[in-house]
């Protein structure tokens, strides 16, 4: 954070990118490259074929219990832990990621932004999930094909399929153990595990630095180079809050529950903000191409948070809108009149008084 965006965060991201590709290419060639290529092509076709169905599929009948009870519970857990959870997770990250991407994309065209920040990351995500997911599925399906059972002896979980060492990953209780279990079937498992651990740590550090950098900019009034003392303060504060939430979550699989819950709480109200931001982006593009004249736009006279603090007036405005509109206009007149009182005889003052319907006698 101290070194800024171009030096510290950028260099750290480049190192993370190198680590990721090193592990990715090693896993691609270490197992069955042709199987992973076939899986990538088949997965792309499956996605395009079922994209509409999967987008609007809420498992309504299964979750209502019209099928097997165990299947209904499983489907409900899937919707809660994956679909709905990640919707809220992405929305919660939207403020930080949006501002960060906007800053690093400054000077690029919309076409370049869509290609560089949407198309390419989506393609890389497909490749990443194909390789890691493909290696996991290869191990699990091969173990099922070999009839491997989950026993107390972990050595019984391993077998061989088509000349490759495989392990039944479903025998491991957590996803982290599954990951390192899959590494154990590949050449140089310890080196691969160390690279993966180092890469994950650096990814967490980079994400924290990026979030701290955005908080620094926001609290500095939009200054892209905030003071270094402020950078240290927000980085330490963010780490302290995350540590407290992790400690509050206790041990075991619920350790991240408190941290995730705190992030998801802000997702639902921010959904409304995203709707307005989408409309604002549309209007901005219309202004850019000339479809909207900025001189004919109507802007808010009051800040929404300021109106919220004035609850009685706000409640009265909901009941009687003309009262609040009249009061707003009077406040605007009072403010501009006081600000230009020293220029009473100037052309600016005379023009302003004419616009609001005051004649020379009333202005005096």
Short mmCIF file of C-alpha atoms in Angstrom, two decimals:
data_model
loop_
_atom_site.label_atom_id
_atom_site.label_comp_id
_atom_site.label_asym_id
_atom_site.label_seq_id
_atom_site.Cartn_x
_atom_site.Cartn_y
_atom_site.Cartn_z
CA UNK A 1 0.00 0.00 0.00
CA UNK A 2 2.83 2.42 0.82
CA UNK A 3 4.37 2.14 -2.64
CA UNK A 4 1.09 2.89 -4.41
CA UNK A 5 -0.75 1.33 -7.31
CA UNK A 6 1.85 1.42 -10.08
CA UNK A 7 4.73 0.07 -8.03
CA UNK A 8 3.59 -2.06 -5.11
CA UNK A 9 0.18 -3.47 -6.02
CA UNK A 10 1.01 -3.82 -9.71
CA UNK A 11 4.29 -5.67 -9.10
CA UNK A 12 2.68 -7.91 -6.52
CA UNK A 13 -0.14 -8.74 -8.95
CA UNK A 14 2.37 -9.63 -11.65
CA UNK A 15 4.14 -12.02 -9.25
CA UNK A 16 0.80 -13.62 -8.37
CA UNK A 17 0.01 -14.00 -12.05
CA UNK A 18 3.33 -15.76 -12.62
CA UNK A 19 2.76 -18.13 -9.69
CA UNK A 20 -0.73 -18.95 -10.92
CA UNK A 21 0.37 -19.79 -14.44
CA UNK A 22 3.26 -21.86 -13.15
CA UNK A 23 0.93 -24.06 -11.10
CA UNK A 24 -1.72 -24.06 -13.85
CA UNK A 25 0.58 -25.21 -16.66
CA UNK A 26 2.20 -27.82 -14.43
CA UNK A 27 -1.16 -29.37 -13.55
CA UNK A 28 -2.25 -29.26 -17.21
CA UNK A 29 0.69 -31.32 -18.46
CA UNK A 30 1.15 -33.47 -15.34
CA UNK A 31 -2.12 -35.39 -15.63
CA UNK A 32 -3.96 -35.92 -18.94
CA UNK A 33 -3.78 -32.88 -21.22
CA UNK A 34 -6.09 -34.36 -23.87
CA UNK A 35 -8.78 -35.07 -21.27
CA UNK A 36 -8.59 -31.46 -20.04
CA UNK A 37 -8.78 -30.08 -23.59
CA UNK A 38 -11.85 -32.21 -24.32
CA UNK A 39 -13.38 -31.10 -21.03
CA UNK A 40 -12.77 -27.41 -21.82
CA UNK A 41 -14.49 -27.62 -25.22
CA UNK A 42 -17.37 -29.69 -23.83
CA UNK A 43 -17.78 -27.31 -20.87
CA UNK A 44 -17.98 -24.25 -23.13
CA UNK A 45 -20.63 -25.93 -25.26
CA UNK A 46 -22.58 -27.06 -22.18
CA UNK A 47 -22.50 -23.52 -20.78
CA UNK A 48 -23.87 -21.92 -23.95
CA UNK A 49 -26.47 -24.66 -24.31
CA UNK A 50 -27.85 -24.33 -20.77
CA UNK A 51 -27.05 -20.70 -19.93
CA UNK A 52 -30.69 -19.56 -19.95
CA UNK A 53 -31.92 -22.58 -18.01
CA UNK A 54 -29.19 -22.29 -15.39
CA UNK A 55 -29.67 -18.53 -15.10
CA UNK A 56 -33.34 -18.79 -14.16
CA UNK A 57 -33.30 -22.19 -12.46
CA UNK A 58 -34.15 -21.89 -8.74
CA UNK A 59 -34.84 -25.62 -8.11
CA UNK A 60 -38.39 -24.68 -7.07
CA UNK A 61 -39.89 -28.21 -7.09
CA UNK A 62 -36.91 -29.91 -5.45
CA UNK A 63 -36.65 -27.29 -2.69
CA UNK A 64 -40.41 -27.51 -2.05
CA UNK A 65 -40.05 -31.23 -1.34
CA UNK A 66 -41.92 -32.67 -4.33
CA UNK A 67 -39.08 -35.10 -4.94
CA UNK A 68 -36.93 -37.15 -2.63
CA UNK A 69 -36.51 -35.50 0.77
CA UNK A 70 -32.73 -35.84 0.77
CA UNK A 71 -32.56 -34.37 -2.71
CA UNK A 72 -34.75 -31.43 -1.67
CA UNK A 73 -32.46 -30.66 1.29
CA UNK A 74 -29.42 -30.98 -0.93
CA UNK A 75 -30.87 -28.62 -3.53
CA UNK A 76 -31.79 -26.08 -0.85
CA UNK A 77 -28.26 -26.19 0.54
CA UNK A 78 -26.86 -25.76 -2.96
CA UNK A 79 -28.95 -22.66 -3.68
CA UNK A 80 -28.06 -21.12 -0.31
CA UNK A 81 -24.36 -21.95 -0.16
CA UNK A 82 -23.51 -21.38 -3.81
CA UNK A 83 -25.99 -19.47 -5.96
CA UNK A 84 -27.43 -16.99 -3.46
CA UNK A 85 -24.21 -16.76 -1.47
CA UNK A 86 -22.09 -15.82 -4.45
CA UNK A 87 -24.67 -13.33 -5.70
CA UNK A 88 -24.36 -11.49 -2.41
CA UNK A 89 -20.59 -12.01 -2.29
CA UNK A 90 -20.03 -10.39 -5.68
CA UNK A 91 -22.34 -7.49 -4.83
CA UNK A 92 -20.50 -6.93 -1.54
CA UNK A 93 -17.19 -6.71 -3.41
CA UNK A 94 -18.62 -4.47 -6.15
CA UNK A 95 -17.71 -1.08 -4.58
CA UNK A 96 -14.05 -1.96 -4.08
CA UNK A 97 -13.57 -3.86 -7.32
CA UNK A 98 -15.51 -1.31 -9.39
CA UNK A 99 -13.49 1.68 -8.20
CA UNK A 100 -10.22 -0.24 -8.49
CA UNK A 101 -10.93 -1.41 -12.04
CA UNK A 102 -12.05 2.11 -12.99
CA UNK A 103 -8.74 3.51 -11.75
CA UNK A 104 -6.51 1.01 -13.54
CA UNK A 105 -8.63 1.36 -16.71
CA UNK A 106 -8.31 5.13 -16.94
CA UNK A 107 -7.62 6.20 -20.53
CA UNK A 108 -9.01 3.06 -22.15
CA UNK A 109 -12.00 2.96 -24.48
CA UNK A 110 -15.18 1.07 -23.64
CA UNK A 111 -14.26 -1.60 -26.17
CA UNK A 112 -10.84 -2.06 -24.57
CA UNK A 113 -12.45 -2.15 -21.13
CA UNK A 114 -14.92 -4.87 -22.13
CA UNK A 115 -12.20 -6.96 -23.75
CA UNK A 116 -9.55 -6.48 -21.07
CA UNK A 117 -11.68 -6.52 -17.93
CA UNK A 118 -14.61 -8.77 -18.88
CA UNK A 119 -13.82 -11.08 -21.79
CA UNK A 120 -10.23 -12.02 -20.95
CA UNK A 121 -10.87 -12.64 -17.20
CA UNK A 122 -13.92 -14.74 -18.08
CA UNK A 123 -11.83 -16.84 -20.47
CA UNK A 124 -9.07 -17.24 -17.89
CA UNK A 125 -11.63 -18.27 -15.27
CA UNK A 126 -12.97 -20.95 -17.62
CA UNK A 127 -9.44 -22.27 -18.20
CA UNK A 128 -8.65 -22.21 -14.49
CA UNK A 129 -11.81 -24.02 -13.44
CA UNK A 130 -11.41 -26.55 -16.26
CA UNK A 131 -7.90 -27.53 -15.17
CA UNK A 132 -8.46 -27.57 -11.41
CA UNK A 133 -11.99 -28.95 -11.67
CA UNK A 134 -10.92 -31.42 -14.33
CA UNK A 135 -8.09 -32.77 -12.18
CA UNK A 136 -10.51 -33.15 -9.27
CA UNK A 137 -13.17 -34.88 -11.37
CA UNK A 138 -10.56 -37.17 -12.92
CA UNK A 139 -9.43 -38.31 -9.48
CA UNK A 140 -12.96 -38.78 -8.13
CA UNK A 141 -14.46 -40.55 -11.16
CA UNK A 142 -11.42 -42.76 -11.61
CA UNK A 143 -11.60 -43.77 -7.94
CA UNK A 144 -15.30 -44.58 -8.29
CA UNK A 145 -14.47 -46.60 -11.42
CA UNK A 146 -11.89 -48.53 -9.41
CA UNK A 147 -14.36 -49.15 -6.57
CA UNK A 148 -12.38 -47.24 -3.94
CA UNK A 149 -14.11 -46.87 -0.56
CA UNK A 150 -13.45 -44.32 2.19
CA UNK A 151 -11.83 -46.25 5.02
CA UNK A 152 -9.90 -45.15 8.10
CA UNK A 153 -6.63 -45.96 6.33
CA UNK A 154 -5.92 -43.11 3.89
CA UNK A 155 -3.63 -45.32 1.85
CA UNK A 156 -6.73 -47.19 0.69
CA UNK A 157 -8.04 -44.00 -0.91
CA UNK A 158 -5.33 -44.11 -3.57
CA UNK A 159 -5.40 -46.22 -6.71
CA UNK A 160 -4.22 -46.15 -10.31
CA UNK A 161 -6.21 -45.42 -13.44
CA UNK A 162 -4.83 -45.46 -16.99
CA UNK A 163 -1.29 -45.19 -15.67
CA UNK A 164 -2.05 -42.19 -13.43
CA UNK A 165 -2.12 -42.11 -9.63
CA UNK A 166 -5.55 -41.03 -8.37
CA UNK A 167 -7.22 -40.47 -5.00
CA UNK A 168 -10.88 -40.36 -3.98
CA UNK A 169 -11.23 -36.71 -3.02
CA UNK A 170 -14.69 -37.10 -1.47
CA UNK A 171 -13.04 -38.95 1.41
CA UNK A 172 -11.48 -35.71 2.60
CA UNK A 173 -13.70 -33.65 4.92
CA UNK A 174 -12.78 -30.15 3.67
CA UNK A 175 -12.04 -28.49 0.36
CA UNK A 176 -8.55 -27.50 1.46
CA UNK A 177 -7.63 -31.12 2.14
CA UNK A 178 -9.08 -32.09 -1.24
CA UNK A 179 -6.81 -29.57 -2.95
CA UNK A 180 -3.65 -30.90 -1.36
CA UNK A 181 -4.91 -34.44 -1.83
CA UNK A 182 -5.09 -33.79 -5.58
CA UNK A 183 -1.56 -32.34 -5.44
CA UNK A 184 -0.36 -35.56 -3.82
CA UNK A 185 -1.19 -37.52 -6.97
CA UNK A 186 0.98 -35.29 -9.19
CA UNK A 187 4.77 -35.19 -9.53
CA UNK A 188 6.65 -33.05 -6.99
CA UNK A 189 3.67 -32.72 -4.62
CA UNK A 190 5.56 -30.82 -1.91
CA UNK A 191 6.95 -28.24 -4.30
CA UNK A 192 3.52 -27.82 -5.85
CA UNK A 193 1.91 -27.42 -2.42
CA UNK A 194 4.48 -24.81 -1.37
CA UNK A 195 3.93 -22.81 -4.57
CA UNK A 196 0.16 -22.98 -4.08
CA UNK A 197 0.41 -21.85 -0.44
CA UNK A 198 2.72 -18.98 -1.34
CA UNK A 199 0.45 -17.94 -4.18
CA UNK A 200 -2.67 -17.98 -1.97
CA UNK A 201 -0.96 -15.88 0.70
CA UNK A 202 0.17 -13.33 -1.87
CA UNK A 203 -3.31 -13.23 -3.41
CA UNK A 204 -4.81 -12.44 0.00
CA UNK A 205 -2.20 -9.72 0.56
CA UNK A 206 -2.87 -8.22 -2.88
CA UNK A 207 -6.63 -8.19 -2.30
CA UNK A 208 -6.17 -6.56 1.09
CA UNK A 209 -3.81 -3.95 -0.37
CA UNK A 210 -6.27 -3.16 -3.16
CA UNK A 211 -9.15 -2.75 -0.71
CA UNK A 212 -7.02 -0.55 1.57
CA UNK A 213 -5.97 1.53 -1.42
CA UNK A 214 -9.59 2.17 -2.41
CA UNK A 215 -10.55 3.06 1.17
CA UNK A 216 -7.62 5.51 1.25
CA UNK A 217 -8.85 7.19 -1.93
CA UNK A 218 -12.42 7.47 -0.66
CA UNK A 219 -11.43 8.89 2.72
CA UNK A 220 -8.98 11.28 1.07
CA UNK A 221 -11.73 12.90 -0.97
CA UNK A 222 -10.80 11.22 -4.24
CA UNK A 223 -7.06 11.85 -4.00
CA UNK A 224 -5.40 8.98 -5.88
CA UNK A 225 -2.19 9.51 -3.89
CA UNK A 226 -3.34 9.70 -0.26
CA UNK A 227 -0.87 10.36 2.59
CA UNK A 228 1.28 7.41 3.60
CA UNK A 229 0.22 7.64 7.23
CA UNK A 230 -3.38 7.24 6.14
CA UNK A 231 -2.46 4.24 4.01
CA UNK A 232 -0.86 2.52 7.01
CA UNK A 233 -3.84 3.36 9.21
CA UNK A 234 -6.42 1.80 6.90
CA UNK A 235 -4.28 -1.24 6.11
CA UNK A 236 -3.76 -1.96 9.81
CA UNK A 237 -7.43 -1.25 10.61
CA UNK A 238 -8.63 -3.58 7.88
CA UNK A 239 -6.32 -6.35 9.07
CA UNK A 240 -7.42 -5.83 12.68
CA UNK A 241 -11.13 -6.04 11.80
CA UNK A 242 -10.56 -9.20 9.77
CA UNK A 243 -8.55 -10.75 12.62
CA UNK A 244 -11.29 -9.97 15.17
CA UNK A 245 -13.98 -11.45 12.94
CA UNK A 246 -11.90 -14.56 12.32
CA UNK A 247 -11.30 -14.94 16.05
CA UNK A 248 -15.01 -14.48 16.75
CA UNK A 249 -15.82 -17.28 14.34
CA UNK A 250 -14.00 -19.82 16.50
CA UNK A 251 -12.32 -22.86 15.00
CA UNK A 252 -13.16 -25.51 12.44
CA UNK A 253 -15.24 -24.92 9.33
CA UNK A 254 -17.10 -21.95 10.91
CA UNK A 255 -13.95 -19.85 11.22
CA UNK A 256 -14.80 -17.70 8.20
CA UNK A 257 -18.54 -17.53 8.91
CA UNK A 258 -18.34 -14.26 10.87
CA UNK A 259 -16.16 -12.61 8.22
CA UNK A 260 -18.40 -13.75 5.39
CA UNK A 261 -21.56 -12.72 7.21
CA UNK A 262 -20.20 -9.23 7.86
CA UNK A 263 -19.43 -8.86 4.15
CA UNK A 264 -22.81 -10.16 3.01
CA UNK A 265 -24.84 -7.90 5.30
CA UNK A 266 -24.08 -4.91 3.07
CA UNK A 267 -24.93 -6.74 -0.14
CA UNK A 268 -28.72 -6.49 -0.01
CA UNK A 269 -29.04 -2.69 0.45
CA UNK A 270 -26.25 -2.13 -2.04
CA UNK A 271 -28.30 -3.96 -4.67
CA UNK A 272 -30.57 -0.91 -4.83
CA UNK A 273 -27.53 1.32 -5.29
CA UNK A 274 -26.34 -0.85 -8.18
CA UNK A 275 -29.67 -0.41 -9.94
CA UNK A 276 -29.29 3.38 -9.83
CA UNK A 277 -25.63 3.09 -10.88
CA UNK A 278 -26.63 1.05 -13.90
CA UNK A 279 -29.11 3.73 -14.94
CA UNK A 280 -26.50 6.44 -14.28
CA UNK A 281 -24.03 4.63 -16.53
CA UNK A 282 -26.64 4.45 -19.27
CA UNK A 283 -27.32 8.20 -18.98
CA UNK A 284 -23.59 8.94 -19.02
CA UNK A 285 -23.17 7.02 -22.26
CA UNK A 286 -26.18 8.83 -23.75
CA UNK A 287 -24.59 12.16 -22.83
CA UNK A 288 -21.32 11.03 -24.37
CA UNK A 289 -22.93 10.22 -27.73
CA UNK A 290 -25.08 13.36 -27.66
CA UNK A 291 -28.51 11.80 -27.11
CA UNK A 292 -29.02 13.78 -23.87
CA UNK A 293 -28.47 17.50 -23.43
CA UNK A 294 -26.81 18.14 -20.07
CA UNK A 295 -28.22 21.67 -19.91
CA UNK A 296 -31.74 20.23 -19.69
CA UNK A 297 -31.07 17.76 -16.89
CA UNK A 298 -32.57 18.17 -13.41
CA UNK A 299 -30.21 17.58 -10.48
CA UNK A 300 -30.88 16.85 -6.83
CA UNK A 301 -30.98 19.93 -4.61
CA UNK A 302 -30.29 17.97 -1.42
CA UNK A 303 -28.01 15.15 -0.40
CA UNK A 304 -29.99 12.01 0.37
CA UNK A 305 -28.19 11.45 3.67
CA UNK A 306 -28.87 15.04 4.72
CA UNK A 307 -32.57 14.50 4.03
CA UNK A 308 -32.48 11.31 6.07
CA UNK A 309 -31.10 13.16 9.08
CA UNK A 310 -33.97 15.61 8.89
CA UNK A 311 -36.60 12.96 9.55
CA UNK A 312 -39.58 15.24 10.47
CA UNK A 313 -39.15 17.34 7.34
CA UNK A 314 -38.67 14.25 5.22
CA UNK A 315 -41.82 12.64 6.62
CA UNK A 316 -43.78 15.83 5.99
CA UNK A 317 -42.40 15.93 2.45
CA UNK A 318 -43.79 12.44 1.80
CA UNK A 319 -47.21 13.51 3.06
CA UNK A 320 -47.20 16.94 1.43
CA UNK A 321 -44.69 17.18 -1.44
CA UNK A 322 -45.58 20.79 -2.43
CA UNK A 323 -44.54 22.00 1.04
CA UNK A 324 -41.09 20.46 0.72
CA UNK A 325 -40.64 21.72 -2.84
CA UNK A 326 -41.51 25.27 -1.76
CA UNK A 327 -39.15 25.07 1.20
CA UNK A 328 -36.35 23.78 -1.00
CA UNK A 329 -36.78 26.66 -3.45
CA UNK A 330 -36.76 29.20 -0.62
CA UNK A 331 -33.57 27.70 0.79
CA UNK A 332 -31.91 27.91 -2.61
CA UNK A 333 -33.00 31.55 -2.97
CA UNK A 334 -31.81 32.40 0.53
CA UNK A 335 -28.45 30.76 -0.05
CA UNK A 336 -27.76 32.39 -3.41
CA UNK A 337 -29.07 35.78 -2.22
CA UNK A 338 -26.78 35.78 0.78
CA UNK A 339 -23.81 34.62 -1.27
CA UNK A 340 -24.24 37.42 -3.84
CA UNK A 341 -25.40 40.18 -1.49
CA UNK A 342 -22.13 42.00 -1.93
CA UNK A 343 -22.75 42.07 -5.67
CA UNK A 344 -26.30 43.44 -5.48
CA UNK A 345 -25.84 45.85 -8.32
CA UNK A 346 -23.99 43.42 -10.57
CA UNK A 347 -25.34 41.88 -13.73
CA UNK A 348 -25.11 38.40 -12.18
CA UNK A 349 -27.33 39.43 -9.27
CA UNK A 350 -29.81 41.21 -11.52
CA UNK A 351 -30.07 38.19 -13.81
CA UNK A 352 -30.59 35.85 -10.87
CA UNK A 353 -33.37 38.03 -9.42
CA UNK A 354 -35.09 38.20 -12.77
CA UNK A 355 -34.97 34.40 -13.11
CA UNK A 356 -36.67 33.84 -9.76
CA UNK A 357 -39.34 36.47 -10.47
CA UNK A 358 -38.09 39.30 -8.22
CA UNK A 359 -38.24 42.86 -9.49
CA UNK A 360 -35.86 45.59 -8.46
CA UNK A 361 -38.12 46.86 -5.70
CA UNK A 362 -38.60 43.48 -4.08
CA UNK A 363 -34.87 42.76 -4.20
CA UNK A 364 -34.19 45.90 -2.27
#
